[in-house]
Short mmCIF file of N, CA and C in Angstrom, two decimals:
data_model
loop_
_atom_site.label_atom_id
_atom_site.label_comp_id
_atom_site.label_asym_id
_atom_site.label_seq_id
_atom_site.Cartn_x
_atom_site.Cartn_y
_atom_site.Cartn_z
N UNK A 130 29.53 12.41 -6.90
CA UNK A 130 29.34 12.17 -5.49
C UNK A 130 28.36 11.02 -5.25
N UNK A 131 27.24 10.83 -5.92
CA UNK A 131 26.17 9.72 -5.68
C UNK A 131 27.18 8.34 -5.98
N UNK A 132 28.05 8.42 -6.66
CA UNK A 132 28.77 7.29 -7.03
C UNK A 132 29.83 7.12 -5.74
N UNK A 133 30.26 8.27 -5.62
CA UNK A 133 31.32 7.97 -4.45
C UNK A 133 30.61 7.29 -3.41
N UNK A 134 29.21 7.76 -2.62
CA UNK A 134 28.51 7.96 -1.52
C UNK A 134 27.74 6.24 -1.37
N UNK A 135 27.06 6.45 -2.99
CA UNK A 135 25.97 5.78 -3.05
C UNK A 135 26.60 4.41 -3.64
N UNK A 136 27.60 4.45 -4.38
CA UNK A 136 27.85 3.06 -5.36
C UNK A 136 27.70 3.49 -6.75
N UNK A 137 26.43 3.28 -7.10
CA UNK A 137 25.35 3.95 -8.01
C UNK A 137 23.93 5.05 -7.55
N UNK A 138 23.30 5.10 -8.70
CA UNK A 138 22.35 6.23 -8.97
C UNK A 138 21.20 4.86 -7.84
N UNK A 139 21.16 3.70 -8.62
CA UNK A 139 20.14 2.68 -8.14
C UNK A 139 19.79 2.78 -6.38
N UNK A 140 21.25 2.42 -6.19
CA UNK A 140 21.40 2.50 -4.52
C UNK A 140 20.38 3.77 -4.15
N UNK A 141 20.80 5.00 -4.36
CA UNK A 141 20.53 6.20 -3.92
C UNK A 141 18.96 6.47 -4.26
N UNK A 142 18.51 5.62 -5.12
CA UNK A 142 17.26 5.70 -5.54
C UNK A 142 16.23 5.25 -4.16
N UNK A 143 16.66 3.87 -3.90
CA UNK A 143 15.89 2.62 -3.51
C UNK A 143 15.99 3.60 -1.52
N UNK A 144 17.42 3.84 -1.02
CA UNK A 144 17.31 4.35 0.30
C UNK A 144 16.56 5.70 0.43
N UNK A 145 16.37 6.64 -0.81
CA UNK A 145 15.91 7.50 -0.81
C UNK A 145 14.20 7.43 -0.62
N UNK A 146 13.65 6.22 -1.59
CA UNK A 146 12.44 5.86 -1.96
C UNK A 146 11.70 5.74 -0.08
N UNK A 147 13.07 4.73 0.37
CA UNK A 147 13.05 3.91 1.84
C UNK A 147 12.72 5.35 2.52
N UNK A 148 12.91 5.95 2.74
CA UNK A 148 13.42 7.00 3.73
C UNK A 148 11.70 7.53 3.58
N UNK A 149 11.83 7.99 2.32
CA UNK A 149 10.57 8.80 2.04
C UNK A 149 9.22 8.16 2.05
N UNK A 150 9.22 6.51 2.62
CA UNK A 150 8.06 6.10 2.33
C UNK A 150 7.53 5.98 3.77
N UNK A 151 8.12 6.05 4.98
CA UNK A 151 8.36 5.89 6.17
C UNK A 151 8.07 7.01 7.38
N UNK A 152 8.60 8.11 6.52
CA UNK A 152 8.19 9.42 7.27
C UNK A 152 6.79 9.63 8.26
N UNK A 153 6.43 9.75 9.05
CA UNK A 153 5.55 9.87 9.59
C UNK A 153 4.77 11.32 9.76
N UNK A 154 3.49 10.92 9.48
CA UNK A 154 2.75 12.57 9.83
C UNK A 154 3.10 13.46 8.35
N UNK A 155 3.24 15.10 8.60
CA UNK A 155 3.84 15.39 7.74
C UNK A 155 5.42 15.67 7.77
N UNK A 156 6.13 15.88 6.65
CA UNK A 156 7.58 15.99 6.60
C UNK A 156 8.09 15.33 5.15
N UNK A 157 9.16 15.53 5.11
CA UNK A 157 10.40 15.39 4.17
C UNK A 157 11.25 14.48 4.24
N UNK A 158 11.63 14.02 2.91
CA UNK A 158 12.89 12.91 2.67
C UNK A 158 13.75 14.07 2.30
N UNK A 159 14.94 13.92 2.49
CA UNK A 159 15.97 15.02 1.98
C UNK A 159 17.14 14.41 1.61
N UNK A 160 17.86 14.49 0.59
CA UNK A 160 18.98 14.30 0.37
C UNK A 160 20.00 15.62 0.81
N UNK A 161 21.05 15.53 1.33
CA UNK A 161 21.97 16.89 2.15
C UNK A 161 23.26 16.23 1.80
N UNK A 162 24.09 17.36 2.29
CA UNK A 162 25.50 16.81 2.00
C UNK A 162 26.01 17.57 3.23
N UNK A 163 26.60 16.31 4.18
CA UNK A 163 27.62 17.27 5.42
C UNK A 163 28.66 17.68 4.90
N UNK A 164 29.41 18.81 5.58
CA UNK A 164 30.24 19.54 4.89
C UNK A 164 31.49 19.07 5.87
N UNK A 165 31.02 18.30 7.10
CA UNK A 165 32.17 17.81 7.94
C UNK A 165 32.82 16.52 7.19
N UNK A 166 32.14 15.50 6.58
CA UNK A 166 32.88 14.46 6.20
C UNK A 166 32.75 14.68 4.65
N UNK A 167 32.20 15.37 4.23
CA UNK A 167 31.67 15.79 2.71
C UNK A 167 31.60 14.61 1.99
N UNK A 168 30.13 13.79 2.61
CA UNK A 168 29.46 12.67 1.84
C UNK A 168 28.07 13.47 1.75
N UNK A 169 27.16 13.19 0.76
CA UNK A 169 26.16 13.00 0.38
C UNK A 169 25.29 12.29 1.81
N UNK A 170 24.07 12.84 2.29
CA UNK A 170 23.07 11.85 3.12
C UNK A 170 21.64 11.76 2.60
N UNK A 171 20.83 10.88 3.43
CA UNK A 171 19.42 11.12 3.07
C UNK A 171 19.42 11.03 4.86
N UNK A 172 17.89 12.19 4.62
CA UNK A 172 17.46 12.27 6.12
C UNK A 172 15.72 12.10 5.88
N UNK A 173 15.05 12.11 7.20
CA UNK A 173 13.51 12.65 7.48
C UNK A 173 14.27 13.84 7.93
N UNK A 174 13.16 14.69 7.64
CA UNK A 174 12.56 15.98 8.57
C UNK A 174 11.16 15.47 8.81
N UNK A 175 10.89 15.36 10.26
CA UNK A 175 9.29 14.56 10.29
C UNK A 175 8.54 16.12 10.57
N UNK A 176 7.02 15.98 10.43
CA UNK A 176 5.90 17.19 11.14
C UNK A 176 6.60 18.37 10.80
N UNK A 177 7.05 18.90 9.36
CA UNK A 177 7.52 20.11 9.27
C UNK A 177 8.51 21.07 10.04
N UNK A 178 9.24 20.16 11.08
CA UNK A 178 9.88 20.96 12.30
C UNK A 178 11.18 21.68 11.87
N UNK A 179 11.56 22.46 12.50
CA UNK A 179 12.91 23.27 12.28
C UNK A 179 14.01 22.63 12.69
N UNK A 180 14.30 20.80 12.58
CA UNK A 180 15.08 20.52 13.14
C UNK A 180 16.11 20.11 11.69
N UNK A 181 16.47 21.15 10.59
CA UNK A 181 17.12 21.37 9.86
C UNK A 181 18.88 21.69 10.39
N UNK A 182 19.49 20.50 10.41
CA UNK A 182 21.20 21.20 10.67
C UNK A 182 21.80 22.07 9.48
N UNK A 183 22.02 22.87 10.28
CA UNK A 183 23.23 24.16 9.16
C UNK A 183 24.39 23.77 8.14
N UNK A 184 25.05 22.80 9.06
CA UNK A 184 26.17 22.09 8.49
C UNK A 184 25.43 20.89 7.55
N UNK A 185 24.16 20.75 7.01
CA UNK A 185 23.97 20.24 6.57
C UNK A 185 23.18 20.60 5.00
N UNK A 186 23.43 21.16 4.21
CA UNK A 186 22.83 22.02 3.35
C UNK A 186 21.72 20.84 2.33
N UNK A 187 20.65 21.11 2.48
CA UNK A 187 19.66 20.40 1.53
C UNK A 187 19.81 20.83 0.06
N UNK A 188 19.65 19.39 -0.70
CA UNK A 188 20.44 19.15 -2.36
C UNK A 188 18.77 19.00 -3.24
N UNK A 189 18.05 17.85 -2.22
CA UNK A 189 16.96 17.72 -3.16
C UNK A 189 16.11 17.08 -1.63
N UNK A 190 14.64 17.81 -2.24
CA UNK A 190 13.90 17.57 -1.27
C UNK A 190 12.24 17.03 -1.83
N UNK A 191 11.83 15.83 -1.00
CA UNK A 191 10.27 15.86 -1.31
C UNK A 191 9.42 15.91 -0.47
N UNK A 192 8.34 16.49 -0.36
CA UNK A 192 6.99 16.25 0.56
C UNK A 192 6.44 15.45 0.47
N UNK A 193 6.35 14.91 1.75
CA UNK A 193 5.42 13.45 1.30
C UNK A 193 4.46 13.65 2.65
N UNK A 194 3.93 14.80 2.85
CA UNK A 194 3.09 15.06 4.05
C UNK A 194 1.75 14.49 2.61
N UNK A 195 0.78 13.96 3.16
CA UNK A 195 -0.38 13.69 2.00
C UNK A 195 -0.81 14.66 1.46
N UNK A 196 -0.77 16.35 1.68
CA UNK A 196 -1.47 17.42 1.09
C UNK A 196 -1.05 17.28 -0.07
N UNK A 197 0.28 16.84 -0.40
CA UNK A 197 1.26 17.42 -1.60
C UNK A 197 1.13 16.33 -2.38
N UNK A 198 0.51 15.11 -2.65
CA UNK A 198 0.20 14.09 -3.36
C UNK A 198 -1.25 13.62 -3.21
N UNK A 199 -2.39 14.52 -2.47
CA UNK A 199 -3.41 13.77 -2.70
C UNK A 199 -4.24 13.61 -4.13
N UNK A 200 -4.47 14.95 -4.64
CA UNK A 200 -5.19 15.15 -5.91
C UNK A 200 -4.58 14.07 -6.96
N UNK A 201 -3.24 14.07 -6.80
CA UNK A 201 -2.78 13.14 -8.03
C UNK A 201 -2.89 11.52 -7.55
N UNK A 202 -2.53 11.67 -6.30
CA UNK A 202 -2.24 10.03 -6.16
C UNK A 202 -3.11 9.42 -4.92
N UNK A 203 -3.81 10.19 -4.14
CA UNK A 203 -5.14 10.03 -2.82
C UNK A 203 -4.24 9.53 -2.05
N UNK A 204 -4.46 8.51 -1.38
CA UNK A 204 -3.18 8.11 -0.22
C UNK A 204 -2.30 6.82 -0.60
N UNK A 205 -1.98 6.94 -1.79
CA UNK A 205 -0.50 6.07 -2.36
C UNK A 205 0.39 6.94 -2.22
N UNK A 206 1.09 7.01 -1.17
CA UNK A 206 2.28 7.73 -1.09
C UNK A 206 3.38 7.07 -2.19
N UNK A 207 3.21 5.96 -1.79
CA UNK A 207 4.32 4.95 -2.91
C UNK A 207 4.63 5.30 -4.59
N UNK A 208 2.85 5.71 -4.82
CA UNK A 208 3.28 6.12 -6.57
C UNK A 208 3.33 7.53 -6.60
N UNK A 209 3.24 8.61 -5.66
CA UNK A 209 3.45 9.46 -5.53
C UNK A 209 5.18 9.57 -5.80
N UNK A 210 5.87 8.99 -4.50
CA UNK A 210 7.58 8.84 -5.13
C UNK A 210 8.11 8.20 -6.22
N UNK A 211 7.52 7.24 -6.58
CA UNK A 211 7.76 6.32 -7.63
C UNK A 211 7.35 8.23 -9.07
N UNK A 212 6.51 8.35 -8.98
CA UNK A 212 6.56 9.87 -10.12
C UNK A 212 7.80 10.88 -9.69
N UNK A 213 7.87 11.18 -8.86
CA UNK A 213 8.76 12.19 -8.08
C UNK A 213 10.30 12.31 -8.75
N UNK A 214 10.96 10.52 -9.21
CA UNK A 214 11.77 10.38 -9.79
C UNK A 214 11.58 10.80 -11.35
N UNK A 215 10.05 11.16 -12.04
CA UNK A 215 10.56 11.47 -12.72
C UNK A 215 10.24 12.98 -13.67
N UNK A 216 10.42 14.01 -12.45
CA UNK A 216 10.51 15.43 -12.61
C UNK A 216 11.79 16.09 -12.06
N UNK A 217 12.66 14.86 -11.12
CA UNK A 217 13.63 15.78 -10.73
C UNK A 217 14.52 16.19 -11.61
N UNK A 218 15.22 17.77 -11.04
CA UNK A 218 15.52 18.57 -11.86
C UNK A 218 17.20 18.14 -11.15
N UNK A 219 18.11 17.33 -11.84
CA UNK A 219 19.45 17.25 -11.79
C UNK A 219 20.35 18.39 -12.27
N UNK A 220 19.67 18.88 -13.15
CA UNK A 220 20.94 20.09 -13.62
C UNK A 220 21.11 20.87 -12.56
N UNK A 221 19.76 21.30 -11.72
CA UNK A 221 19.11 22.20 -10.57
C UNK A 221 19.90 21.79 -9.46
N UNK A 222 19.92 20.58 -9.42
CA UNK A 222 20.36 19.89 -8.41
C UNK A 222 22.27 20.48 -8.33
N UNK A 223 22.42 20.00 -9.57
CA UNK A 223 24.32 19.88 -9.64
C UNK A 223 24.66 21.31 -9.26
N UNK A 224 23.70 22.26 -9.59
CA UNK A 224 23.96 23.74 -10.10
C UNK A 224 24.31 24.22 -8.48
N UNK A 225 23.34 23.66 -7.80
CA UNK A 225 23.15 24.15 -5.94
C UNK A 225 24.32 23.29 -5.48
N UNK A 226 24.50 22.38 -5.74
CA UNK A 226 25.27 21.55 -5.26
C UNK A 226 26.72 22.34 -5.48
N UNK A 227 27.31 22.51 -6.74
CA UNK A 227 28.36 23.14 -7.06
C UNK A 227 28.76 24.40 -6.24
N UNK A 228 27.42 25.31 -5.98
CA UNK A 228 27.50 26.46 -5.19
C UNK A 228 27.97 26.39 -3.75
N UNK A 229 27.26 25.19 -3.05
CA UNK A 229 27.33 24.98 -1.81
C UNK A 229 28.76 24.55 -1.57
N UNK A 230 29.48 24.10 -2.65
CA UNK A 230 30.57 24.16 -2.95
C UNK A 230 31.79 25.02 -2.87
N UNK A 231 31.76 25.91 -3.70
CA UNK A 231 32.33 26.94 -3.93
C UNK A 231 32.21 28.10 -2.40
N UNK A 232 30.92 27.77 -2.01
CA UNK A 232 30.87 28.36 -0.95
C UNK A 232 31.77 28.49 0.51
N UNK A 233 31.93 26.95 0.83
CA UNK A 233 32.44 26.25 1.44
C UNK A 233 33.95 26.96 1.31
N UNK A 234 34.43 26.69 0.34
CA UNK A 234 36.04 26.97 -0.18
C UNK A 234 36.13 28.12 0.17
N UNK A 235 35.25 29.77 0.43
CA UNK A 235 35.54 30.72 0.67
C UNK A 235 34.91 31.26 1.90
N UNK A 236 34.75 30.18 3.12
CA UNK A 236 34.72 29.62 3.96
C UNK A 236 35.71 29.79 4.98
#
């Protein structure tokens, strides 16, 4: 899907990085997948709010409110994501992804 969506992994890297460096206040970069056109997205969730869509099921998510990167990185949000890429858990990822899947189909 990142290939279908994205091109490559690179693409999906760099808008993801974009997304998440931008956020304002506290909140989230999210990668989701609509289930209406069934592409892959990246979103904000800004200030922690509940403005989470249903039809939109979250794949992989980061905090980039400063609580969740100060000790390691103080207020470089930048090398905070720049690390972020490299703990994510893809198997984790495919595993939810597949489900949200399967889900769908019995739907």
């Amino acid at each position: 899907m990142i290939k279908e969506d994205f091109e490559n992994f690179e693409r999906l890297k760099k808008e993801f990085t974009q997304v998440a460096s931008i956020v304002e206040g506290s909140g989230w970069a999210v990668l989701s997948y609509c289930k209406g056109t069934k592409r892959l997205g990246i979103m904000q969730i800004e200030n922690h709010n509940v403005n989470i869509i249903p039809s939109f099921p979250i794949l992989m998510i980061l905090d980039v409110w400063e609580h969740a990167y100060y000790i390691d990185y103080k207020n470089e949000r930048g090398k905070s994501i720049d690390a972020f890429w490299n703990i994510v858990n893809w198997e984790k990822i495919n595993n939810h992804f597949k489900q949200i899947l399967r889900h769908k189909k019995h739907n």
